[in-house]
mmCIF file of C-alpha atoms in Angstrom:
data_model
loop_
_atom_site.group_PDB
_atom_site.id
_atom_site.type_symbol
_atom_site.label_atom_id
_atom_site.label_comp_id
_atom_site.label_asym_id
_atom_site.label_seq_id
_atom_site.Cartn_x
_atom_site.Cartn_y
_atom_site.Cartn_z
ATOM 1 C CA ASN A 5 10.762 2.968 -8.788
ATOM 2 C CA ILE A 6 7.786 0.650 -9.056
ATOM 3 C CA ALA A 7 5.663 2.576 -6.532
ATOM 4 C CA ASP A 8 6.021 5.835 -8.452
ATOM 5 C CA SER A 9 5.334 4.050 -11.709
ATOM 6 C CA VAL A 10 2.078 2.607 -10.433
ATOM 7 C CA LYS A 11 0.848 5.721 -8.669
ATOM 8 C CA HIS A 12 1.699 8.321 -11.317
ATOM 9 C CA LYS A 13 1.166 6.331 -14.460
ATOM 10 C CA ILE A 14 -1.337 3.501 -14.237
ATOM 11 C CA LEU A 15 -3.358 4.661 -11.253
ATOM 12 C CA GLY A 16 -3.458 8.176 -12.663
ATOM 13 C CA LEU A 17 -5.127 6.663 -15.690
ATOM 14 C CA VAL A 18 -7.600 4.705 -13.567
ATOM 15 C CA LYS A 19 -8.546 7.735 -11.473
ATOM 16 C CA SER A 20 -9.103 9.782 -14.606
ATOM 17 C CA LEU A 21 -11.405 7.170 -16.080
ATOM 18 C CA LEU A 22 -13.401 6.825 -12.900
ATOM 19 C CA MET A 23 -13.812 10.580 -12.531
ATOM 20 C CA ILE A 24 -14.839 11.016 -16.155
ATOM 21 C CA LYS A 25 -17.409 8.269 -15.818
ATOM 22 C CA LYS A 26 -18.755 9.793 -12.609
ATOM 23 C CA SER A 27 -19.011 13.377 -13.761
ATOM 24 C CA PRO A 28 -17.938 13.912 -17.387
ATOM 25 C CA LEU A 29 -19.191 17.484 -17.730
ATOM 26 C CA SER A 30 -17.455 18.844 -14.640
ATOM 27 C CA PHE A 31 -14.256 16.868 -15.218
ATOM 28 C CA ALA A 32 -13.592 17.634 -18.883
ATOM 29 C CA LYS A 33 -14.924 20.207 -21.304
ATOM 30 C CA SER A 34 -15.365 17.844 -24.211
ATOM 31 C CA GLU A 35 -14.828 14.284 -25.402
ATOM 32 C CA SER A 36 -11.653 15.440 -27.123
ATOM 33 C CA ASN A 37 -10.252 16.869 -23.908
ATOM 34 C CA SER A 38 -11.248 13.719 -22.045
ATOM 35 C CA THR A 39 -9.286 11.625 -24.506
ATOM 36 C CA LYS A 40 -6.259 13.881 -24.227
ATOM 37 C CA MET A 41 -6.434 13.797 -20.432
ATOM 38 C CA ILE A 42 -6.497 10.004 -20.386
ATOM 39 C CA SER A 43 -3.600 9.813 -22.814
ATOM 40 C CA LEU A 44 -1.556 12.248 -20.753
ATOM 41 C CA ALA A 45 -2.338 10.296 -17.598
ATOM 42 C CA TYR A 46 -1.165 7.107 -19.267
ATOM 43 C CA PHE A 47 2.150 8.721 -20.123
ATOM 44 C CA GLY A 48 2.703 9.775 -16.539
ATOM 45 C CA TYR A 49 1.770 13.456 -16.462
ATOM 46 C CA ASN A 50 0.599 14.879 -13.131
ATOM 47 C CA LEU A 51 -3.080 15.550 -13.814
ATOM 48 C CA GLN A 52 -3.597 17.712 -10.712
ATOM 49 C CA ASP A 53 -1.212 20.341 -12.131
ATOM 50 C CA LEU A 54 -2.433 20.088 -15.702
ATOM 51 C CA ASP A 55 -4.154 23.117 -17.251
ATOM 52 C CA PHE A 56 -6.178 21.934 -20.232
ATOM 53 C CA SER A 57 -6.660 25.430 -21.536
ATOM 54 C CA GLN A 58 -2.954 25.424 -22.402
ATOM 55 C CA VAL A 59 -2.808 21.943 -23.903
ATOM 56 C CA ASP A 60 -2.689 22.066 -27.686
ATOM 57 C CA ASP A 61 -3.648 19.313 -30.061
ATOM 58 C CA ASN A 62 -0.014 18.360 -30.645
ATOM 59 C CA SER A 63 0.705 17.527 -26.993
ATOM 60 C CA VAL A 64 -0.060 13.882 -27.598
ATOM 61 C CA SER A 65 0.211 12.116 -30.906
ATOM 62 C CA GLN A 66 -3.060 11.031 -32.445
ATOM 63 C CA ASN A 67 -1.548 7.529 -32.712
ATOM 64 C CA ASP A 68 -1.321 7.384 -28.923
ATOM 65 C CA TRP A 69 -5.009 8.037 -28.423
ATOM 66 C CA CYS A 70 -7.442 5.197 -27.862
ATOM 67 C CA ASP A 71 -11.194 4.824 -27.808
ATOM 68 C CA TYR A 72 -11.741 5.113 -24.050
ATOM 69 C CA MET A 73 -15.462 5.727 -24.290
ATOM 70 C CA ASN A 74 -16.239 1.967 -24.311
ATOM 71 C CA GLU A 75 -16.107 0.659 -20.741
ATOM 72 C CA GLU A 76 -14.971 -2.868 -21.652
ATOM 73 C CA THR A 77 -12.210 -1.493 -23.901
ATOM 74 C CA VAL A 78 -11.053 0.675 -21.022
ATOM 75 C CA LYS A 79 -10.939 -2.316 -18.691
ATOM 76 C CA ASP A 80 -9.042 -4.391 -21.267
ATOM 77 C CA LYS A 81 -6.291 -1.808 -21.573
ATOM 78 C CA ILE A 82 -6.047 -1.028 -17.861
ATOM 79 C CA PHE A 83 -6.043 -4.705 -16.874
ATOM 80 C CA SER A 84 -3.270 -5.466 -19.349
ATOM 81 C CA ALA A 85 -1.106 -2.749 -17.805
ATOM 82 C CA LEU A 86 -1.931 -3.588 -14.185
ATOM 83 C CA LYS A 87 -1.391 -7.326 -14.677
ATOM 84 C CA ASN A 88 2.208 -6.746 -15.746
ATOM 85 C CA LEU A 89 2.920 -4.927 -12.472
ATOM 86 C CA TYR A 90 1.335 -7.532 -10.188
ATOM 87 C CA MET A 91 4.419 -9.400 -8.982
ATOM 88 C CA ASN A 92 6.342 -6.179 -8.372
ATOM 89 C CA VAL A 93 3.474 -4.716 -6.325
ATOM 90 C CA VAL A 94 3.203 -7.853 -4.163
ATOM 91 C CA ASP A 95 6.971 -7.908 -3.606
ATOM 92 C CA VAL A 96 6.903 -4.311 -2.371
ATOM 93 C CA ILE A 97 4.006 -5.079 0.003
ATOM 94 C CA ILE A 98 5.658 -8.111 1.553
ATOM 95 C CA SER A 99 8.891 -6.177 2.123
ATOM 96 C CA GLN A 100 7.168 -3.422 4.145
ATOM 97 C CA ARG A 101 8.342 -3.137 7.724
ATOM 98 C CA SER A 102 7.474 -0.981 10.725
ATOM 99 C CA GLU A 103 9.881 1.781 11.690
ATOM 100 C CA TYR A 104 10.814 1.422 15.346
ATOM 101 C CA PHE A 105 11.924 4.221 17.651
ATOM 102 C CA ILE A 106 14.088 3.601 20.716
ATOM 103 C CA VAL A 107 13.729 6.225 23.431
ATOM 104 C CA GLN A 108 17.115 7.364 24.741
ATOM 105 C CA GLY A 109 18.030 5.679 28.022
ATOM 106 C CA HIS A 110 15.839 2.618 27.397
ATOM 107 C CA ASN A 111 17.021 -0.638 25.867
ATOM 108 C CA SER A 112 13.569 -1.851 24.811
ATOM 109 C CA ILE A 113 11.436 -0.614 21.929
ATOM 110 C CA LEU A 114 8.717 1.576 23.409
ATOM 111 C CA ASN A 115 6.694 2.384 20.328
ATOM 112 C CA SER A 116 6.656 1.962 16.581
ATOM 113 C CA GLN A 117 5.395 3.810 13.553
ATOM 114 C CA LEU A 118 2.563 2.002 11.785
ATOM 115 C CA ILE A 119 3.135 0.723 8.273
ATOM 116 C CA ASP A 120 1.227 2.795 5.719
ATOM 117 C CA SER A 121 -1.950 0.751 5.250
ATOM 118 C CA SER A 122 -3.002 2.673 2.151
ATOM 119 C CA THR A 123 0.003 1.657 0.016
ATOM 120 C CA PHE A 124 -1.229 0.107 -3.239
ATOM 121 C CA PHE A 125 -4.851 -0.238 -2.075
ATOM 122 C CA GLU A 126 -5.888 1.620 -5.239
ATOM 123 C CA TYR A 127 -4.028 -0.935 -7.322
ATOM 124 C CA PHE A 128 -6.133 -3.839 -6.049
ATOM 125 C CA ALA A 129 -9.321 -1.787 -6.294
ATOM 126 C CA ALA A 130 -8.501 -1.073 -9.946
ATOM 127 C CA VAL A 131 -7.688 -4.721 -10.764
ATOM 128 C CA ARG A 132 -10.927 -5.810 -9.108
ATOM 129 C CA GLN A 133 -12.916 -3.285 -11.161
ATOM 130 C CA CYS A 134 -11.303 -4.648 -14.306
ATOM 131 C CA LEU A 135 -12.518 -8.106 -13.274
ATOM 132 C CA SER A 136 -16.148 -6.965 -13.204
ATOM 133 C CA GLY A 137 -18.646 -6.792 -16.032
ATOM 134 C CA PRO A 138 -19.380 -9.077 -18.988
ATOM 135 C CA GLY A 139 -15.793 -9.114 -20.278
ATOM 136 C CA ALA A 140 -14.129 -10.260 -17.045
ATOM 137 C CA GLU A 141 -13.767 -13.957 -17.877
ATOM 138 C CA LYS A 142 -12.592 -13.214 -21.403
ATOM 139 C CA ARG A 143 -9.971 -10.863 -19.930
ATOM 140 C CA ILE A 144 -8.256 -13.720 -18.088
ATOM 141 C CA GLN A 145 -8.984 -16.665 -20.377
ATOM 142 C CA CYS A 146 -5.649 -16.385 -22.184
ATOM 143 C CA ASP A 147 -4.005 -17.644 -18.992
ATOM 144 C CA LYS A 148 -5.941 -20.690 -17.787
ATOM 145 C CA HIS A 149 -4.241 -20.757 -14.377
ATOM 146 C CA TRP A 150 -4.125 -17.010 -13.732
ATOM 147 C CA ILE A 151 -6.403 -17.027 -10.667
ATOM 148 C CA PHE A 152 -4.449 -19.869 -9.079
ATOM 149 C CA ASP A 153 -1.122 -18.154 -9.765
ATOM 150 C CA VAL A 154 -2.049 -14.678 -8.524
ATOM 151 C CA THR A 155 -3.761 -16.065 -5.414
ATOM 152 C CA LYS A 156 -0.827 -18.260 -4.450
ATOM 153 C CA TYR A 157 1.650 -15.424 -5.037
ATOM 154 C CA ILE A 158 -0.151 -12.884 -2.866
ATOM 155 C CA LEU A 159 -1.145 -15.109 0.066
ATOM 156 C CA PRO A 160 2.198 -14.777 1.931
ATOM 157 C CA ALA A 161 1.863 -10.986 1.659
ATOM 158 C CA PHE A 162 -1.708 -11.180 2.933
ATOM 159 C CA TRP A 163 -0.653 -13.198 5.999
ATOM 160 C CA GLU A 164 2.079 -10.604 6.655
ATOM 161 C CA ILE A 165 -0.518 -7.822 6.477
ATOM 162 C CA ASP A 166 -2.902 -9.719 8.743
ATOM 163 C CA ASN A 167 -0.198 -10.408 11.309
ATOM 164 C CA GLY A 168 0.792 -6.742 11.149
ATOM 165 C CA GLY A 169 -2.675 -5.733 12.311
ATOM 166 C CA ARG A 170 -2.658 -8.340 15.071
ATOM 167 C CA ASN A 171 0.787 -7.194 16.258
ATOM 168 C CA GLN A 172 -0.211 -3.508 16.094
ATOM 169 C CA HIS A 173 2.287 -2.762 13.329
ATOM 170 C CA ARG A 174 -0.559 -1.864 10.986
ATOM 171 C CA SER A 175 -3.840 -0.052 11.472
ATOM 172 C CA PRO A 176 -6.783 -2.255 12.560
ATOM 173 C CA ALA A 177 -8.703 -0.461 9.796
ATOM 174 C CA ASP A 178 -6.222 -1.579 7.142
ATOM 175 C CA ILE A 179 -7.477 -0.384 3.749
ATOM 176 C CA LEU A 180 -4.995 -2.486 1.789
ATOM 177 C CA LYS A 181 -6.070 -5.624 3.667
ATOM 178 C CA GLY A 182 -9.716 -4.787 2.959
ATOM 179 C CA GLU A 183 -9.092 -4.300 -0.756
ATOM 180 C CA ILE A 184 -7.163 -7.585 -0.993
ATOM 181 C CA ILE A 185 -10.069 -9.367 0.717
ATOM 182 C CA MET A 186 -12.461 -7.900 -1.868
ATOM 183 C CA PHE A 187 -9.990 -8.947 -4.573
ATOM 184 C CA PHE A 188 -9.992 -12.486 -3.119
ATOM 185 C CA GLU A 189 -13.780 -12.569 -3.138
ATOM 186 C CA ARG A 190 -13.870 -11.576 -6.808
ATOM 187 C CA LEU A 191 -11.270 -14.218 -7.728
ATOM 188 C CA ALA A 192 -13.281 -16.879 -5.884
ATOM 189 C CA GLN A 193 -16.439 -15.786 -7.693
ATOM 190 C CA LEU A 194 -14.700 -16.106 -11.062
ATOM 191 C CA ASN A 195 -13.158 -19.527 -10.356
ATOM 192 C CA SER A 196 -13.650 -20.988 -6.889
ATOM 193 C CA ASN A 197 -11.755 -24.181 -7.770
ATOM 194 C CA GLN A 198 -8.553 -22.347 -8.675
ATOM 195 C CA PHE A 199 -8.845 -20.029 -5.691
ATOM 196 C CA LEU A 200 -9.393 -22.932 -3.273
ATOM 197 C CA HIS A 201 -6.530 -24.876 -4.844
ATOM 198 C CA ALA A 202 -4.207 -21.926 -4.232
ATOM 199 C CA VAL A 203 -5.377 -21.427 -0.635
ATOM 200 C CA LEU A 204 -4.974 -25.128 0.177
ATOM 201 C CA ASP A 205 -1.599 -25.413 -1.581
ATOM 202 C CA GLY A 206 1.230 -25.629 0.971
ATOM 203 C CA SER A 207 3.515 -23.561 -1.260
ATOM 204 C CA MET A 208 1.489 -20.516 -0.256
ATOM 205 C CA TYR A 209 3.874 -20.240 2.698
ATOM 206 C CA SER A 210 6.961 -19.963 0.524
ATOM 207 C CA SER A 211 8.248 -16.471 1.190
ATOM 208 C CA SER A 212 11.617 -15.076 2.193
ATOM 209 C CA SER A 213 9.887 -13.258 5.033
ATOM 210 C CA LEU A 214 8.260 -16.389 6.468
ATOM 211 C CA SER A 215 10.162 -19.139 8.234
ATOM 212 C CA GLY A 216 9.029 -22.739 8.033
ATOM 213 C CA GLN A 217 5.511 -23.731 7.095
ATOM 214 C CA SER A 218 3.594 -22.212 9.970
ATOM 215 C CA MET A 219 2.882 -18.753 11.316
ATOM 216 C CA ASN A 220 2.423 -17.560 14.854
ATOM 217 C CA ILE A 221 -1.115 -16.279 15.340
ATOM 218 C CA ALA A 222 -2.068 -15.060 18.803
ATOM 219 C CA GLY A 223 0.557 -17.308 20.380
ATOM 220 C CA LYS A 224 -0.377 -20.372 18.296
ATOM 221 C CA ASN A 225 1.623 -21.869 15.424
ATOM 222 C CA ILE A 226 -0.901 -22.300 12.640
ATOM 223 C CA SER A 227 -0.004 -24.380 9.588
ATOM 224 C CA ASP A 228 -3.490 -25.399 8.423
ATOM 225 C CA PRO A 229 -4.548 -22.932 5.668
ATOM 226 C CA ILE A 230 -8.264 -23.186 6.449
ATOM 227 C CA THR A 231 -7.657 -22.391 10.117
ATOM 228 C CA LYS A 232 -5.462 -19.465 9.067
ATOM 229 C CA MET A 233 -8.242 -18.108 6.898
ATOM 230 C CA MET A 234 -10.789 -18.525 9.699
ATOM 231 C CA GLU A 235 -8.514 -16.679 12.120
ATOM 232 C CA VAL A 236 -7.938 -13.569 10.016
ATOM 233 C CA PHE A 237 -7.685 -10.654 12.444
ATOM 234 C CA VAL A 238 -10.986 -8.796 12.897
ATOM 235 C CA THR A 239 -11.787 -6.295 15.625
ATOM 236 C CA SER A 240 -15.136 -4.810 16.604
ATOM 237 C CA ASN A 241 -13.654 -1.810 18.448
ATOM 238 C CA ASN A 242 -14.910 1.432 16.853
ATOM 239 C CA ASN A 243 -14.544 -0.011 13.373
ATOM 240 C CA PHE A 244 -18.121 -0.078 12.077
ATOM 241 C CA ASP A 245 -17.549 1.769 8.790
ATOM 242 C CA TYR A 246 -14.425 -0.227 7.959
ATOM 243 C CA ASN A 247 -15.974 -3.583 8.908
ATOM 244 C CA ASN A 248 -19.177 -2.827 7.021
ATOM 245 C CA THR A 249 -17.204 -1.810 3.922
ATOM 246 C CA TYR A 250 -14.518 -4.487 3.913
ATOM 247 C CA MET A 251 -14.923 -7.252 6.493
ATOM 248 C CA ALA A 252 -18.436 -7.976 5.247
ATOM 249 C CA HIS A 253 -16.634 -9.307 2.157
ATOM 250 C CA PHE A 254 -14.412 -11.484 4.347
ATOM 251 C CA TYR A 255 -17.416 -13.272 5.844
ATOM 252 C CA SER A 256 -19.050 -13.395 2.427
ATOM 253 C CA LEU A 257 -15.859 -15.033 1.109
ATOM 254 C CA LEU A 258 -15.915 -17.601 3.934
ATOM 255 C CA ALA A 259 -19.546 -18.402 3.124
ATOM 256 C CA LEU A 260 -18.697 -18.827 -0.573
ATOM 257 C CA LEU A 261 -15.769 -21.146 0.196
ATOM 258 C CA ALA A 262 -17.916 -23.106 2.659
ATOM 259 C CA GLU A 263 -20.466 -23.626 -0.097
ATOM 260 C CA LYS A 264 -17.803 -24.968 -2.466
ATOM 261 C CA ASN A 265 -15.654 -27.049 -0.102
ATOM 262 C CA ASN A 266 -16.673 -29.451 2.684
ATOM 263 C CA ASN A 267 -13.558 -28.764 4.758
ATOM 264 C CA PHE A 268 -14.249 -25.033 4.697
ATOM 265 C CA SER A 269 -17.875 -25.713 5.537
ATOM 266 C CA ASN A 270 -16.913 -27.784 8.576
ATOM 267 C CA SER A 271 -14.508 -25.091 9.701
ATOM 268 C CA VAL A 272 -17.119 -22.327 9.470
ATOM 269 C CA LEU A 273 -19.605 -24.463 11.392
ATOM 270 C CA ASN A 274 -17.189 -25.563 14.110
ATOM 271 C CA HIS A 275 -14.756 -22.679 14.519
ATOM 272 C CA GLU A 276 -15.505 -20.225 17.298
ATOM 273 C CA ASN A 277 -14.697 -17.198 15.146
ATOM 274 C CA TRP A 278 -17.975 -17.388 13.209
ATOM 275 C CA LYS A 279 -19.942 -17.458 16.459
ATOM 276 C CA TRP A 280 -17.778 -14.599 17.762
ATOM 277 C CA ALA A 281 -18.717 -12.552 14.679
ATOM 278 C CA LEU A 282 -22.396 -13.379 15.206
ATOM 279 C CA ARG A 283 -22.236 -12.174 18.803
ATOM 280 C CA ALA A 284 -20.171 -9.080 18.029
ATOM 281 C CA PHE A 285 -21.745 -7.817 14.809
ATOM 282 C CA VAL A 286 -25.326 -9.107 14.992
ATOM 283 C CA LEU A 287 -26.479 -9.970 18.515
ATOM 284 C CA ASN A 288 -24.624 -7.427 20.656
ATOM 285 C CA GLN A 289 -26.854 -4.358 20.511
ATOM 286 C CA ASN A 290 -24.085 -2.143 21.918
ATOM 287 C CA VAL A 291 -21.967 -2.760 18.816
ATOM 288 C CA ALA A 292 -24.158 -4.267 16.099
ATOM 289 C CA LYS A 293 -25.744 -1.984 13.504
ATOM 290 C CA PRO A 294 -27.813 -2.912 10.459
ATOM 291 C CA GLY A 295 -25.723 -2.990 7.324
ATOM 292 C CA ARG A 296 -23.981 -5.308 4.874
ATOM 293 C CA LEU A 297 -21.855 -7.018 7.545
ATOM 294 C CA TYR A 298 -24.896 -7.606 9.767
ATOM 295 C CA ASN A 299 -26.863 -9.096 6.866
ATOM 296 C CA VAL A 300 -24.058 -11.336 5.556
ATOM 297 C CA ILE A 301 -23.469 -12.946 8.943
ATOM 298 C CA LEU A 302 -27.140 -13.228 9.931
ATOM 299 C CA LEU A 303 -28.398 -14.627 6.609
ATOM 300 C CA ASN A 304 -25.645 -17.232 6.364
ATOM 301 C CA THR A 305 -26.116 -18.222 10.011
ATOM 302 C CA LEU A 306 -29.828 -18.738 9.360
ATOM 303 C CA LYS A 307 -28.929 -20.989 6.412
ATOM 304 C CA TYR A 308 -26.443 -23.027 8.458
ATOM 305 C CA VAL A 309 -28.946 -23.369 11.322
ATOM 306 C CA GLU A 310 -31.441 -24.942 8.932
ATOM 307 C CA ASP A 311 -28.974 -27.451 7.488
ATOM 308 C CA ASN A 312 -26.762 -28.611 10.373
ATOM 309 C CA GLU A 313 -27.987 -30.027 13.685
ATOM 310 C CA LYS A 314 -24.714 -29.581 15.580
ATOM 311 C CA PHE A 315 -24.429 -25.948 14.502
ATOM 312 C CA ARG A 316 -28.114 -25.387 15.286
ATOM 313 C CA ASN A 317 -27.631 -26.609 18.861
ATOM 314 C CA SER A 318 -24.478 -24.527 19.223
ATOM 315 C CA ILE A 319 -26.226 -21.315 18.128
ATOM 316 C CA PHE A 320 -29.097 -22.095 20.504
ATOM 317 C CA LYS A 321 -26.597 -22.283 23.365
ATOM 318 C CA THR A 322 -25.117 -18.978 22.190
ATOM 319 C CA LEU A 323 -28.544 -17.339 22.291
ATOM 320 C CA ILE A 324 -29.642 -18.969 25.554
ATOM 321 C CA PRO A 325 -26.452 -19.775 27.532
ATOM 322 C CA ASN A 326 -26.715 -22.179 30.455
ATOM 323 C CA ASP A 327 -23.708 -20.792 32.323
ATOM 324 C CA GLY A 328 -25.587 -18.099 34.232
ATOM 325 C CA LYS A 329 -25.012 -15.378 31.632
ATOM 326 C CA ASP A 330 -27.951 -13.351 30.326
ATOM 327 C CA SER A 331 -29.436 -14.543 27.072
ATOM 328 C CA PHE A 332 -29.525 -12.306 24.004
ATOM 329 C CA LEU A 333 -33.282 -12.090 24.510
ATOM 330 C CA GLU A 334 -32.678 -10.229 27.762
ATOM 331 C CA GLN A 335 -31.383 -6.936 26.389
ATOM 332 C CA SER A 336 -32.698 -3.429 26.865
ATOM 333 C CA SER A 337 -34.692 -3.558 23.619
ATOM 334 C CA PRO A 338 -36.134 -6.458 21.583
ATOM 335 C CA ASN A 339 -33.416 -8.240 19.610
ATOM 336 C CA SER A 340 -34.939 -9.060 16.222
ATOM 337 C CA ALA A 341 -31.901 -11.060 15.074
ATOM 338 C CA ALA A 342 -32.047 -13.306 18.149
ATOM 339 C CA LEU A 343 -35.769 -13.869 17.596
ATOM 340 C CA LYS A 344 -35.230 -14.722 13.904
ATOM 341 C CA LEU A 345 -32.527 -17.223 14.800
ATOM 342 C CA LEU A 346 -34.597 -18.770 17.582
ATOM 343 C CA ASN A 347 -37.580 -19.151 15.266
ATOM 344 C CA SER A 348 -35.407 -20.755 12.575
ATOM 345 C CA ILE A 349 -33.840 -23.104 15.142
ATOM 346 C CA PHE A 350 -37.248 -24.329 16.326
ATOM 347 C CA ASP A 351 -38.727 -24.658 12.825
ATOM 348 C CA SER A 352 -35.690 -26.539 11.502
ATOM 349 C CA GLU A 353 -35.523 -28.859 14.490
ATOM 350 C CA VAL A 354 -39.198 -29.768 14.216
ATOM 351 C CA LEU A 355 -38.902 -30.256 10.425
ATOM 352 C CA HIS A 356 -35.878 -32.556 10.702
ATOM 353 C CA ASN A 357 -37.376 -34.592 13.559
ATOM 354 C CA GLU A 358 -40.990 -35.061 12.505
ATOM 355 C CA THR A 359 -40.759 -38.799 13.126
ATOM 356 C CA GLN A 360 -38.646 -38.458 16.300
ATOM 357 C CA PRO A 361 -40.294 -35.848 18.535
ATOM 358 C CA ASN A 362 -38.106 -36.900 21.478
ATOM 359 C CA ASN A 363 -35.034 -35.468 19.683
ATOM 360 C CA LEU A 364 -36.213 -31.844 19.970
ATOM 361 C CA PHE A 365 -33.261 -30.710 22.094
ATOM 362 C CA CYS A 366 -33.630 -26.960 21.566
ATOM 363 C CA VAL A 367 -37.414 -26.857 21.897
ATOM 364 C CA SER A 368 -37.491 -29.025 25.031
ATOM 365 C CA THR A 369 -34.611 -27.124 26.636
ATOM 366 C CA PHE A 370 -36.263 -23.781 25.935
ATOM 367 C CA LEU A 371 -39.558 -24.931 27.473
ATOM 368 C CA SER A 372 -37.922 -26.408 30.559
ATOM 369 C CA GLY A 373 -38.267 -24.584 33.855
ATOM 370 C CA GLU A 374 -34.487 -24.382 34.260
ATOM 371 C CA CYS A 375 -34.081 -22.401 31.041
ATOM 372 C CA GLY A 376 -37.154 -20.229 31.581
ATOM 373 C CA GLY A 377 -37.622 -19.697 27.871
ATOM 374 C CA MET A 378 -41.287 -18.778 28.053
ATOM 375 C CA SER A 379 -40.656 -16.114 30.690
ATOM 376 C CA LYS A 380 -37.946 -14.646 28.434
ATOM 377 C CA ILE A 381 -40.367 -14.538 25.496
ATOM 378 C CA SER A 382 -42.989 -12.954 27.746
ATOM 379 C CA ALA A 383 -40.517 -10.217 28.730
ATOM 380 C CA VAL A 384 -39.668 -9.564 25.072
ATOM 381 C CA THR A 385 -43.378 -9.364 24.200
ATOM 382 C CA LYS A 386 -43.934 -6.744 26.899
ATOM 383 C CA LYS A 387 -41.058 -4.646 25.522
ATOM 384 C CA VAL A 388 -42.550 -4.820 22.029
ATOM 385 C CA LEU A 389 -45.973 -3.754 23.332
ATOM 386 C CA LEU A 390 -44.409 -0.828 25.202
ATOM 387 C CA ILE A 391 -42.774 0.357 21.972
ATOM 388 C CA PHE A 392 -46.138 0.473 20.197
#
């Protein structure tokens, strides 16, 4: 059973190493015991039930022991073991299904049991840790196309997981999905060309569980891989800790891919989902909280505002809508993110149009009587003065 093999053998080893590194004195009495514990974990013993006071020196052969005190050596050995299990782990994930319950007397399915969203999340966390540090590139250099191959193989499973959250078959705070996103980000950091090649390769849809070359997302058949990536399911409902821990890496990944590929860049700038994230996680003071997610979205939006006129005008309209809705300046307390964006919009527009002052769309619109921009700034200034 591949699941038992991973959980009791390899992941037992990983957990032991992490715990020893975190607190060596409380976790093991000596370096010798630490080595024995790691060896026993590798051979599949249940560490939670293990009493080291009763473990003699002959429990594990000296030939089975390794030098686990060197972090890069540890990662080499763990990565080698985890890599061999990769295809089996992905196959198990993609075969997961919800368990449905039919209430007696009704022909339709009334509810379903969520798929376990924690299955194998530790596996991807462990692989990602092995791909960190100075030895990461050396660890994968023996296989020149490894990042392309592993990315292409797991993408169908990732789309299944994402659709599961959208269809309420998986938890919206899906830990496995979050860990795979962080795994994706690390792969893209190591070799963005191979990662992009895999994402843009049409064979990513080849899976026994997927029909055709498109997937149904929110009632739309999506076959374009960039659009699929942009429309990964994200919810802002009571998910701050999860989004700050995991989805921050999703938007960081999008920003990285946008930097490396013009098509991704155009999609980030033109797709409504980036602006939705800006409104939900940065501008909306009822939901937004400072943190990694807030910073990733705000800082990248500021960069895009400086570089792209169309996006700059679009964000201005988001901040100061002309459809009768309140602007993000008109909230109960001063919105520092909105002010930063507005300042960047004005500075960038003036800088890019020094020789054409008549092209200052955002500045002139803000100063117009219809927009009432100055009265909005005046109201914000009063709120700031009241605070102090």
